[in-house]
Amino acid sequence: MQAATTLTATLVLAAATDGDVLAVVPEWLQFPGWRVVFAIVAIALGVLLSRYVVRLTGRSVAKRFRRQSVAQTVLRLIRLAVVFVFLGVAARILGLEVGDLVLSVTVFSAVLGIVLAPIVGSVINGLFILADQPYEIGDLIELDDGRKAFVDEITIRYTKLFTLNNTSLVIPNSAIRDHFVTNYSAEDERVRLSIEVVITYGSDTDQAKKLMRRAAAADEEVIEGGPDIRVGSARYPARPTVLRSSFGDDGVILTLRYWVKRPYKIPTIESRIRDRIWEAFHAADTDIEFAYPHRHLIFDETSGTVDATVGTRAPPTRPMEYPSNGEPDPANETDGE
């Protein structure tokens, strides 16, 4: 470690000398191509030192910034700053002046400006995402195509997601910012869900509503009651409620509304509640029947008549075979009886 520190100090002194690198580097180190070797060593030391600096400042940066994505971005910028400093040291060792570096960077940027335009757009959108805070690392979000995923990483270029099927998605920030994103893990993780059940018109709707409320309240992930839940300026009851939503063609539509504590197993929770409703309806003492489409065909004097005679079908006749000369084969002819 002491040798690395000494070499780093030598490289910095060499870079700080106004072009007189020979005055700092000992003569026995001035072998052919030593400038290139020293420049490579400077870059390598810069990379190693950047990791060490990030490790030292990581905890303080994490305490300073509450959002994990912002803290990670700051640490990346610190690491890049250290690497760029040592790149400048390497350039000075090679004898490049600041003016030459600025001119080279300007020309290089002008040439690659069009090529790097999409990347620049993603970087700008990444800065907007970090500033607007539409989601954070660990949040459960839903894309506009219906896929749900957890946010794993947010950079200034892309957002990395893990879907519920354990597949990885890497989406450029310019693309994800132009689409609708539903965040289930925002400030309040509680989510209201609904299930529609259609029962026949002859069923006991009051008893059906009571059984549906019990089926939802029996689940451990469902909020059984308590103070009303506030969403914006509106307030909604926390306990499960059942509404008579509509009168359908085949039956009465009852809608069960309930709140879940966490949005991570919504399909499983819905399946459990449907199973309880199914079992409760079949075990109920009163008449409760699920409705499904029924069609009754009624014929009266205006419908006309229908011939529904049923008879046996004649067996199919075997097709007549012809020889290659085109004449009918007598063996295939019947008597016509």
Tab-separated table of N, CA and C in Angstrom, residues 108-270:
chain	number	residue	atom	x	y	z
A	108	PHE	N	-14.579	15.532	-30.876
A	108	PHE	CA	-15.158	14.209	-30.661
A	108	PHE	C	-16.658	14.299	-30.362
A	109	SER	N	-17.036	15.291	-29.574
A	109	SER	CA	-18.450	15.456	-29.257
A	109	SER	C	-19.256	15.856	-30.482
A	110	ALA	N	-18.682	16.703	-31.328
A	110	ALA	CA	-19.400	17.118	-32.537
A	110	ALA	C	-19.608	15.952	-33.491
A	111	VAL	N	-18.612	15.069	-33.580
A	111	VAL	CA	-18.725	13.930	-34.498
A	111	VAL	C	-19.755	12.930	-33.997
A	112	LEU	N	-19.726	12.675	-32.686
A	112	LEU	CA	-20.618	11.658	-32.134
A	112	LEU	C	-21.916	12.230	-31.590
A	113	GLY	N	-22.167	13.504	-31.824
A	113	GLY	CA	-23.379	14.107	-31.269
A	113	GLY	C	-24.648	13.446	-31.757
A	114	ILE	N	-24.710	13.197	-33.072
A	114	ILE	CA	-25.917	12.578	-33.635
A	114	ILE	C	-26.045	11.131	-33.179
A	115	VAL	N	-24.902	10.442	-33.126
A	115	VAL	CA	-24.934	9.037	-32.733
A	115	VAL	C	-25.359	8.888	-31.273
A	116	LEU	N	-24.901	9.781	-30.421
A	116	LEU	CA	-25.188	9.689	-28.997
A	116	LEU	C	-26.466	10.403	-28.588
A	117	ALA	N	-27.210	10.926	-29.550
A	117	ALA	CA	-28.432	11.660	-29.206
A	117	ALA	C	-29.435	10.824	-28.408
A	118	PRO	N	-29.708	9.546	-28.783
A	118	PRO	CA	-30.639	8.762	-27.950
A	118	PRO	C	-30.142	8.569	-26.527
A	119	ILE	N	-28.830	8.364	-26.368
A	119	ILE	CA	-28.290	8.170	-25.025
A	119	ILE	C	-28.427	9.454	-24.212
A	120	VAL	N	-28.157	10.583	-24.863
A	120	VAL	CA	-28.306	11.865	-24.172
A	120	VAL	C	-29.754	12.076	-23.746
A	121	GLY	N	-30.693	11.686	-24.631
A	121	GLY	CA	-32.107	11.806	-24.270
A	121	GLY	C	-32.466	10.952	-23.069
A	122	SER	N	-31.914	9.724	-23.016
A	122	SER	CA	-32.175	8.862	-21.864
A	122	SER	C	-31.582	9.449	-20.592
A	123	VAL	N	-30.395	10.066	-20.713
A	123	VAL	CA	-29.770	10.678	-19.537
A	123	VAL	C	-30.625	11.828	-19.008
A	124	ILE	N	-31.114	12.678	-19.916
A	124	ILE	CA	-31.950	13.807	-19.491
A	124	ILE	C	-33.241	13.305	-18.841
A	125	ASN	N	-33.862	12.290	-19.456
A	125	ASN	CA	-35.073	11.735	-18.853
A	125	ASN	C	-34.771	11.063	-17.522
A	126	GLY	N	-33.575	10.475	-17.387
A	126	GLY	CA	-33.200	9.897	-16.107
A	126	GLY	C	-33.095	10.938	-15.016
A	127	LEU	N	-32.562	12.114	-15.361
A	127	LEU	CA	-32.505	13.196	-14.383
A	127	LEU	C	-33.904	13.644	-13.978
A	128	PHE	N	-34.831	13.687	-14.942
A	128	PHE	CA	-36.213	14.047	-14.614
A	128	PHE	C	-36.846	12.991	-13.701
A	129	ILE	N	-36.545	11.704	-13.963
A	129	ILE	CA	-37.109	10.648	-13.118
A	129	ILE	C	-36.583	10.757	-11.695
A	130	LEU	N	-35.288	11.035	-11.557
A	130	LEU	CA	-34.724	11.186	-10.225
A	130	LEU	C	-35.299	12.406	-9.512
A	131	ALA	N	-35.638	13.438	-10.268
A	131	ALA	CA	-36.183	14.654	-9.659
A	131	ALA	C	-37.683	14.522	-9.367
A	132	ASP	N	-38.446	13.910	-10.292
A	132	ASP	CA	-39.898	13.812	-10.122
A	132	ASP	C	-40.312	12.719	-9.142
A	133	GLN	N	-39.469	11.709	-8.943
A	133	GLN	CA	-39.724	10.611	-8.012
A	133	GLN	C	-41.029	9.870	-8.322
A	134	PRO	N	-41.233	9.391	-9.564
A	134	PRO	CA	-42.448	8.617	-9.837
A	134	PRO	C	-42.418	7.239	-9.200
A	135	TYR	N	-41.245	6.703	-8.955
A	135	TYR	CA	-41.098	5.409	-8.290
A	135	TYR	C	-39.706	5.349	-7.681
A	136	GLU	N	-39.508	4.359	-6.806
A	136	GLU	CA	-38.244	4.208	-6.096
A	136	GLU	C	-37.829	2.748	-6.120
A	137	ILE	N	-36.590	2.482	-5.810
A	137	ILE	CA	-36.091	1.112	-5.784
A	137	ILE	C	-36.878	0.306	-4.756
A	138	GLY	N	-37.367	-0.860	-5.192
A	138	GLY	CA	-38.187	-1.709	-4.334
A	138	GLY	C	-39.671	-1.549	-4.539
A	139	ASP	N	-40.114	-0.521	-5.295
A	139	ASP	CA	-41.543	-0.313	-5.521
A	139	ASP	C	-42.088	-1.339	-6.512
A	140	LEU	N	-43.350	-1.677	-6.343
A	140	LEU	CA	-44.068	-2.529	-7.283
A	140	LEU	C	-44.834	-1.623	-8.240
A	141	ILE	N	-44.521	-1.697	-9.527
A	141	ILE	CA	-45.167	-0.851	-10.522
A	141	ILE	C	-45.814	-1.723	-11.589
A	142	GLU	N	-46.705	-1.135	-12.344
A	142	GLU	CA	-47.372	-1.810	-13.451
A	142	GLU	C	-47.214	-0.944	-14.692
A	143	LEU	N	-46.690	-1.540	-15.768
A	143	LEU	CA	-46.522	-0.826	-17.022
A	143	LEU	C	-47.854	-0.761	-17.762
A	144	ASP	N	-47.897	0.054	-18.795
A	144	ASP	CA	-49.161	0.227	-19.505
A	144	ASP	C	-49.548	-0.992	-20.327
A	145	ASP	N	-48.641	-1.974	-20.488
A	145	ASP	CA	-49.000	-3.209	-21.178
A	145	ASP	C	-49.482	-4.285	-20.211
A	146	GLY	N	-49.650	-3.949	-18.928
A	146	GLY	CA	-50.196	-4.882	-17.957
A	146	GLY	C	-49.166	-5.646	-17.153
A	147	ARG	N	-47.892	-5.530	-17.479
A	147	ARG	CA	-46.861	-6.264	-16.740
A	147	ARG	C	-46.538	-5.562	-15.426
A	148	LYS	N	-46.461	-6.357	-14.354
A	148	LYS	CA	-46.094	-5.842	-13.040
A	148	LYS	C	-44.665	-6.254	-12.725
A	149	ALA	N	-43.926	-5.351	-12.085
A	149	ALA	CA	-42.515	-5.622	-11.812
A	149	ALA	C	-42.060	-4.792	-10.627
A	150	PHE	N	-40.972	-5.248	-10.006
A	150	PHE	CA	-40.331	-4.514	-8.929
A	150	PHE	C	-39.155	-3.712	-9.495
A	151	VAL	N	-38.998	-2.491	-9.020
A	151	VAL	CA	-37.888	-1.641	-9.463
A	151	VAL	C	-36.624	-2.108	-8.750
A	152	ASP	N	-35.617	-2.496	-9.520
A	152	ASP	CA	-34.374	-3.005	-8.952
A	152	ASP	C	-33.250	-1.973	-8.986
A	153	GLU	N	-33.235	-1.137	-10.011
A	153	GLU	CA	-32.148	-0.162	-10.140
A	153	GLU	C	-32.612	1.007	-10.992
A	154	ILE	N	-32.207	2.206	-10.612
A	154	ILE	CA	-32.515	3.423	-11.368
A	154	ILE	C	-31.203	4.154	-11.616
A	155	THR	N	-30.854	4.323	-12.883
A	155	THR	CA	-29.679	5.096	-13.252
A	155	THR	C	-30.134	6.274	-14.102
A	156	ILE	N	-29.186	7.080	-14.517
A	156	ILE	CA	-29.558	8.221	-15.351
A	156	ILE	C	-29.781	7.800	-16.804
A	157	ARG	N	-29.526	6.534	-17.139
A	157	ARG	CA	-29.738	6.057	-18.503
A	157	ARG	C	-30.891	5.073	-18.624
A	158	TYR	N	-31.110	4.233	-17.630
A	158	TYR	CA	-32.125	3.194	-17.747
A	158	TYR	C	-32.702	2.872	-16.381
A	159	THR	N	-33.814	2.122	-16.414
A	159	THR	CA	-34.447	1.597	-15.210
A	159	THR	C	-34.515	0.090	-15.337
A	160	LYS	N	-34.013	-0.614	-14.335
A	160	LYS	CA	-33.987	-2.079	-14.355
A	160	LYS	C	-35.120	-2.600	-13.488
A	161	LEU	N	-35.917	-3.527	-14.051
A	161	LEU	CA	-37.078	-4.081	-13.365
A	161	LEU	C	-36.966	-5.593	-13.291
A	162	PHE	N	-37.602	-6.167	-12.274
A	162	PHE	CA	-37.778	-7.606	-12.153
A	162	PHE	C	-39.272	-7.885	-12.112
A	163	THR	N	-39.767	-8.642	-13.106
A	163	THR	CA	-41.185	-8.941	-13.175
A	163	THR	C	-41.552	-9.989	-12.131
A	164	LEU	N	-42.855	-10.201	-11.960
A	164	LEU	CA	-43.328	-11.204	-11.011
A	164	LEU	C	-43.004	-12.614	-11.480
A	165	ASN	N	-42.635	-12.768	-12.759
A	165	ASN	CA	-42.195	-14.061	-13.279
A	165	ASN	C	-40.690	-14.244	-13.171
A	166	ASN	N	-40.018	-13.340	-12.432
A	166	ASN	CA	-38.570	-13.395	-12.209
A	166	ASN	C	-37.782	-13.231	-13.501
A	167	THR	N	-38.260	-12.362	-14.365
A	167	THR	CA	-37.530	-11.990	-15.565
A	167	THR	C	-37.091	-10.536	-15.446
A	168	SER	N	-35.977	-10.228	-16.063
A	168	SER	CA	-35.387	-8.898	-15.935
A	168	SER	C	-35.767	-8.038	-17.135
A	169	LEU	N	-36.111	-6.788	-16.858
A	169	LEU	CA	-36.418	-5.805	-17.894
A	169	LEU	C	-35.507	-4.601	-17.702
A	170	VAL	N	-34.844	-4.193	-18.774
A	170	VAL	CA	-34.026	-2.986	-18.765
A	170	VAL	C	-34.649	-2.023	-19.771
A	171	ILE	N	-35.249	-0.943	-19.276
A	171	ILE	CA	-35.997	-0.009	-20.114
A	171	ILE	C	-35.291	1.337	-20.100
A	172	PRO	N	-34.957	1.896	-21.273
A	172	PRO	CA	-34.364	3.249	-21.287
A	172	PRO	C	-35.314	4.259	-20.654
A	173	ASN	N	-34.748	5.222	-19.982
A	173	ASN	CA	-35.582	6.216	-19.300
A	173	ASN	C	-36.407	7.039	-20.282
A	174	SER	N	-35.887	7.227	-21.502
A	174	SER	CA	-36.667	7.958	-22.494
A	174	SER	C	-37.920	7.201	-22.896
A	175	ALA	N	-37.901	5.856	-22.812
A	175	ALA	CA	-39.065	5.055	-23.173
A	175	ALA	C	-40.050	4.938	-22.022
A	176	ILE	N	-39.544	4.688	-20.813
A	176	ILE	CA	-40.449	4.481	-19.681
A	176	ILE	C	-41.113	5.787	-19.255
A	177	ARG	N	-40.499	6.912	-19.549
A	177	ARG	CA	-41.091	8.192	-19.155
A	177	ARG	C	-42.250	8.585	-20.070
A	178	ASP	N	-42.316	8.012	-21.265
A	178	ASP	CA	-43.396	8.326	-22.194
A	178	ASP	C	-44.584	7.382	-22.049
A	179	HIS	N	-44.553	6.467	-21.091
A	179	HIS	CA	-45.636	5.517	-20.899
A	179	HIS	C	-46.250	5.698	-19.512
A	180	PHE	N	-47.485	5.196	-19.402
A	180	PHE	CA	-48.175	5.260	-18.122
A	180	PHE	C	-47.611	4.189	-17.186
A	181	VAL	N	-47.278	4.583	-15.982
A	181	VAL	CA	-46.733	3.674	-14.973
A	181	VAL	C	-47.589	3.797	-13.720
A	182	THR	N	-48.127	2.683	-13.261
A	182	THR	CA	-48.909	2.637	-12.029
A	182	THR	C	-48.011	2.162	-10.902
A	183	ASN	N	-47.908	2.960	-9.852
A	183	ASN	CA	-47.057	2.634	-8.711
A	183	ASN	C	-47.937	2.127	-7.570
A	184	TYR	N	-47.800	0.830	-7.247
A	184	TYR	CA	-48.569	0.245	-6.154
A	184	TYR	C	-47.911	0.465	-4.799
A	185	SER	N	-46.648	0.867	-4.791
A	185	SER	CA	-45.907	1.010	-3.538
A	185	SER	C	-45.592	2.470	-3.247
A	186	ALA	N	-46.513	3.344	-3.574
A	186	ALA	CA	-46.293	4.762	-3.311
A	186	ALA	C	-46.342	5.008	-1.806
A	187	GLU	N	-46.672	6.208	-1.405
A	187	GLU	CA	-46.635	6.555	0.019
A	187	GLU	C	-47.494	5.619	0.864
A	188	ASP	N	-48.623	5.170	0.315
A	188	ASP	CA	-49.510	4.266	1.040
A	188	ASP	C	-49.651	2.986	0.220
A	189	GLU	N	-49.242	1.843	0.784
A	189	GLU	CA	-49.273	0.584	0.045
A	189	GLU	C	-50.660	-0.035	-0.021
A	190	ARG	N	-51.606	0.452	0.764
A	190	ARG	CA	-52.938	-0.130	0.760
A	190	ARG	C	-53.621	0.097	-0.588
A	191	VAL	N	-54.259	-0.946	-1.088
A	191	VAL	CA	-54.903	-0.895	-2.403
A	191	VAL	C	-56.325	-1.419	-2.264
A	192	ARG	N	-57.253	-0.719	-2.924
A	192	ARG	CA	-58.639	-1.195	-2.919
A	192	ARG	C	-58.898	-2.042	-4.152
A	193	LEU	N	-59.472	-3.211	-3.933
A	193	LEU	CA	-59.806	-4.134	-5.002
A	193	LEU	C	-61.318	-4.365	-5.023
A	194	SER	N	-61.782	-4.973	-6.095
A	194	SER	CA	-63.220	-5.248	-6.220
A	194	SER	C	-63.428	-6.555	-6.965
A	195	ILE	N	-64.489	-7.249	-6.588
A	195	ILE	CA	-64.879	-8.511	-7.226
A	195	ILE	C	-66.370	-8.436	-7.510
A	196	GLU	N	-66.754	-8.757	-8.740
A	196	GLU	CA	-68.159	-8.763	-9.139
A	196	GLU	C	-68.708	-10.189	-9.109
A	197	VAL	N	-69.896	-10.333	-8.521
A	197	VAL	CA	-70.588	-11.619	-8.450
A	197	VAL	C	-72.004	-11.409	-8.961
A	198	VAL	N	-72.449	-12.280	-9.847
A	198	VAL	CA	-73.789	-12.184	-10.432
A	198	VAL	C	-74.636	-13.321	-9.872
A	199	ILE	N	-75.751	-12.971	-9.224
A	199	ILE	CA	-76.679	-13.971	-8.684
A	199	ILE	C	-78.028	-13.792	-9.367
A	200	THR	N	-78.837	-14.826	-9.290
A	200	THR	CA	-80.139	-14.788	-9.952
A	200	THR	C	-81.077	-13.811	-9.238
A	201	TYR	N	-82.131	-13.409	-9.951
A	201	TYR	CA	-83.092	-12.458	-9.378
A	201	TYR	C	-83.892	-13.070	-8.235
A	202	GLY	N	-83.991	-14.389	-8.196
A	202	GLY	CA	-84.729	-15.030	-7.119
A	202	GLY	C	-83.904	-15.300	-5.882
A	203	SER	N	-82.615	-14.936	-5.888
A	203	SER	CA	-81.751	-15.212	-4.743
A	203	SER	C	-81.961	-14.179	-3.643
A	204	ASP	N	-81.542	-14.543	-2.443
A	204	ASP	CA	-81.610	-13.650	-1.292
A	204	ASP	C	-80.395	-12.720	-1.347
A	205	THR	N	-80.561	-11.521	-1.869
A	205	THR	CA	-79.431	-10.611	-2.073
A	205	THR	C	-78.838	-10.121	-0.757
A	206	ASP	N	-79.697	-9.903	0.265
A	206	ASP	CA	-79.168	-9.429	1.542
A	206	ASP	C	-78.237	-10.466	2.175
A	207	GLN	N	-78.637	-11.724	2.141
A	207	GLN	CA	-77.786	-12.774	2.684
A	207	GLN	C	-76.518	-12.938	1.846
A	208	ALA	N	-76.649	-12.785	0.534
A	208	ALA	CA	-75.474	-12.891	-0.336
A	208	ALA	C	-74.470	-11.788	-0.039
A	209	LYS	N	-74.944	-10.573	0.176
A	209	LYS	CA	-74.046	-9.466	0.521
A	209	LYS	C	-73.333	-9.716	1.842
A	210	LYS	N	-74.063	-10.267	2.824
A	210	LYS	CA	-73.454	-10.549	4.118
A	210	LYS	C	-72.369	-11.620	3.981
A	211	LEU	N	-72.630	-12.669	3.214
A	211	LEU	CA	-71.640	-13.734	3.043
A	211	LEU	C	-70.412	-13.235	2.286
A	212	MET	N	-70.599	-12.348	1.336
A	212	MET	CA	-69.464	-11.802	0.596
A	212	MET	C	-68.583	-10.939	1.495
A	213	ARG	N	-69.202	-10.149	2.369
A	213	ARG	CA	-68.415	-9.340	3.299
A	213	ARG	C	-67.608	-10.223	4.246
A	214	ARG	N	-68.220	-11.295	4.738
A	214	ARG	CA	-67.503	-12.208	5.634
A	214	ARG	C	-66.354	-12.904	4.908
A	215	ALA	N	-66.565	-13.270	3.663
A	215	ALA	CA	-65.514	-13.953	2.912
A	215	ALA	C	-64.288	-13.072	2.744
A	216	ALA	N	-64.498	-11.777	2.545
A	216	ALA	CA	-63.359	-10.874	2.396
A	216	ALA	C	-62.698	-10.587	3.734
A	217	ALA	N	-63.494	-10.371	4.783
A	217	ALA	CA	-62.935	-10.026	6.094
A	217	ALA	C	-62.170	-11.186	6.710
A	218	ALA	N	-62.431	-12.415	6.263
A	218	ALA	CA	-61.751	-13.577	6.836
A	218	ALA	C	-60.324	-13.722	6.337
A	219	ASP	N	-59.941	-12.989	5.300
A	219	ASP	CA	-58.581	-13.104	4.765
A	219	ASP	C	-57.626	-12.247	5.590
A	220	GLU	N	-56.440	-12.766	5.856
A	220	GLU	CA	-55.476	-12.064	6.706
A	220	GLU	C	-54.885	-10.834	6.029
A	221	GLU	N	-54.932	-10.764	4.703
A	221	GLU	CA	-54.369	-9.621	3.995
A	221	GLU	C	-55.379	-8.506	3.782
A	222	VAL	N	-56.623	-8.713	4.170
A	222	VAL	CA	-57.684	-7.731	3.968
A	222	VAL	C	-57.864	-6.937	5.252
A	223	ILE	N	-58.037	-5.631	5.114
A	223	ILE	CA	-58.283	-4.758	6.263
A	223	ILE	C	-59.726	-4.958	6.716
A	224	GLU	N	-59.907	-5.435	7.952
A	224	GLU	CA	-61.245	-5.768	8.436
A	224	GLU	C	-62.060	-4.537	8.790
A	225	GLY	N	-61.418	-3.474	9.257
A	225	GLY	CA	-62.153	-2.285	9.660
A	225	GLY	C	-61.211	-1.237	10.188
A	226	GLY	N	-61.760	-0.289	10.927
A	226	GLY	CA	-60.955	0.782	11.471
A	226	GLY	C	-61.386	2.125	10.906
A	227	PRO	N	-60.567	3.151	11.110
A	227	PRO	CA	-60.899	4.483	10.574
A	227	PRO	C	-60.976	4.460	9.047
A	228	ASP	N	-61.757	5.361	8.523
A	228	ASP	CA	-61.877	5.458	7.063
A	228	ASP	C	-60.528	5.775	6.441
A	229	ILE	N	-60.349	5.280	5.236
A	229	ILE	CA	-59.101	5.495	4.508
A	229	ILE	C	-59.267	6.730	3.626
A	230	ARG	N	-58.325	7.643	3.750
A	230	ARG	CA	-58.392	8.897	3.011
A	230	ARG	C	-57.570	8.802	1.744
A	231	VAL	N	-58.189	9.132	0.633
A	231	VAL	CA	-57.524	9.194	-0.668
A	231	VAL	C	-57.811	10.576	-1.233
A	232	GLY	N	-56.802	11.457	-1.200
A	232	GLY	CA	-57.044	12.828	-1.614
A	232	GLY	C	-57.975	13.505	-0.633
A	233	SER	N	-59.059	14.068	-1.141
A	233	SER	CA	-60.055	14.705	-0.273
A	233	SER	C	-61.223	13.792	0.036
A	234	ALA	N	-61.212	12.569	-0.507
A	234	ALA	CA	-62.311	11.623	-0.287
A	234	ALA	C	-61.931	10.632	0.802
A	235	ARG	N	-62.947	10.072	1.440
A	235	ARG	CA	-62.760	9.064	2.471
A	235	ARG	C	-63.591	7.840	2.132
A	236	TYR	N	-62.973	6.669	2.296
A	236	TYR	CA	-63.628	5.413	1.960
A	236	TYR	C	-63.610	4.509	3.186
A	237	PRO	N	-64.680	3.741	3.395
A	237	PRO	CA	-64.698	2.828	4.552
A	237	PRO	C	-63.626	1.762	4.405
A	238	ALA	N	-62.946	1.468	5.519
A	238	ALA	CA	-61.856	0.494	5.471
A	238	ALA	C	-62.375	-0.935	5.442
A	239	ARG	N	-63.554	-1.184	5.989
A	239	ARG	CA	-64.092	-2.539	6.046
A	239	ARG	C	-64.625	-2.951	4.668
A	240	PRO	N	-64.717	-4.236	4.388
A	240	PRO	CA	-65.296	-4.678	3.113
A	240	PRO	C	-66.758	-4.259	2.988
A	241	THR	N	-67.126	-3.810	1.826
A	241	THR	CA	-68.504	-3.394	1.546
A	241	THR	C	-68.974	-4.065	0.262
A	242	VAL	N	-70.298	-4.267	0.174
A	242	VAL	CA	-70.913	-4.886	-1.011
A	242	VAL	C	-71.993	-3.954	-1.517
A	243	LEU	N	-71.952	-3.653	-2.801
A	243	LEU	CA	-72.934	-2.771	-3.433
A	243	LEU	C	-73.707	-3.544	-4.491
A	244	ARG	N	-74.993	-3.196	-4.620
A	244	ARG	CA	-75.793	-3.731	-5.724
A	244	ARG	C	-75.512	-2.846	-6.931
A	245	SER	N	-74.588	-3.301	-7.773
A	245	SER	CA	-74.063	-2.432	-8.828
A	245	SER	C	-75.050	-2.215	-9.962
A	246	SER	N	-75.687	-3.299	-10.418
A	246	SER	CA	-76.521	-3.154	-11.603
A	246	SER	C	-77.467	-4.339	-11.696
A	247	PHE	N	-78.495	-4.166	-12.540
A	247	PHE	CA	-79.414	-5.248	-12.875
A	247	PHE	C	-79.049	-5.732	-14.270
A	248	GLY	N	-78.433	-6.881	-14.330
A	248	GLY	CA	-77.985	-7.402	-15.610
A	248	GLY	C	-79.043	-8.205	-16.320
A	249	ASP	N	-78.708	-8.697	-17.484
A	249	ASP	CA	-79.644	-9.500	-18.260
A	249	ASP	C	-79.908	-10.855	-17.607
A	250	ASP	N	-78.901	-11.383	-16.916
A	250	ASP	CA	-79.020	-12.724	-16.357
A	250	ASP	C	-79.162	-12.731	-14.847
A	251	GLY	N	-78.932	-11.581	-14.174
A	251	GLY	CA	-79.064	-11.567	-12.729
A	251	GLY	C	-78.643	-10.235	-12.146
A	252	VAL	N	-78.624	-10.184	-10.815
A	252	VAL	CA	-78.237	-8.985	-10.080
A	252	VAL	C	-76.717	-9.001	-9.900
A	253	ILE	N	-76.066	-7.876	-10.203
A	253	ILE	CA	-74.615	-7.770	-10.098
A	253	ILE	C	-74.268	-7.145	-8.755
A	254	LEU	N	-73.572	-7.911	-7.916
A	254	LEU	CA	-73.102	-7.429	-6.617
A	254	LEU	C	-71.593	-7.212	-6.699
A	255	THR	N	-71.127	-6.064	-6.238
A	255	THR	CA	-69.703	-5.729	-6.283
A	255	THR	C	-69.144	-5.663	-4.876
A	256	LEU	N	-68.156	-6.509	-4.610
A	256	LEU	CA	-67.465	-6.524	-3.322
A	256	LEU	C	-66.234	-5.626	-3.410
A	257	ARG	N	-66.148	-4.640	-2.523
A	257	ARG	CA	-65.002	-3.745	-2.459
A	257	ARG	C	-64.294	-3.927	-1.122
A	258	TYR	N	-62.979	-4.046	-1.179
A	258	TYR	CA	-62.208	-4.278	0.037
A	258	TYR	C	-60.801	-3.728	-0.161
A	259	TRP	N	-60.130	-3.493	0.964
A	259	TRP	CA	-58.767	-2.962	0.953
A	259	TRP	C	-57.793	-4.040	1.410
A	260	VAL	N	-56.673	-4.136	0.721
A	260	VAL	CA	-55.615	-5.069	1.121
A	260	VAL	C	-54.447	-4.263	1.681
A	261	LYS	N	-53.693	-4.889	2.587
A	261	LYS	CA	-52.603	-4.194	3.261
A	261	LYS	C	-51.418	-3.959	2.338
A	262	ARG	N	-51.092	-4.962	1.521
A	262	ARG	CA	-49.936	-4.873	0.625
A	262	ARG	C	-50.345	-5.370	-0.747
A	263	PRO	N	-49.803	-4.786	-1.811
A	263	PRO	CA	-50.264	-5.135	-3.157
A	263	PRO	C	-49.439	-6.223	-3.836
A	264	TYR	N	-48.764	-7.090	-3.067
A	264	TYR	CA	-47.797	-7.984	-3.673
A	264	TYR	C	-48.369	-9.340	-4.091
A	265	LYS	N	-49.537	-9.715	-3.563
A	265	LYS	CA	-50.130	-11.012	-3.911
A	265	LYS	C	-51.603	-10.841	-4.235
A	266	ILE	N	-51.889	-9.908	-5.113
A	266	ILE	CA	-53.292	-9.588	-5.427
A	266	ILE	C	-54.020	-10.774	-6.055
A	267	PRO	N	-53.467	-11.462	-7.088
A	267	PRO	CA	-54.208	-12.601	-7.660
A	267	PRO	C	-54.486	-13.702	-6.636
A	268	THR	N	-53.540	-13.968	-5.734
A	268	THR	CA	-53.747	-15.004	-4.726
A	268	THR	C	-54.853	-14.609	-3.746
A	269	ILE	N	-54.862	-13.353	-3.342
A	269	ILE	CA	-55.905	-12.882	-2.424
A	269	ILE	C	-57.273	-12.962	-3.089
A	270	GLU	N	-57.374	-12.535	-4.327
A	270	GLU	CA	-58.654	-12.599	-5.040
A	270	GLU	C	-59.129	-14.040	-5.181
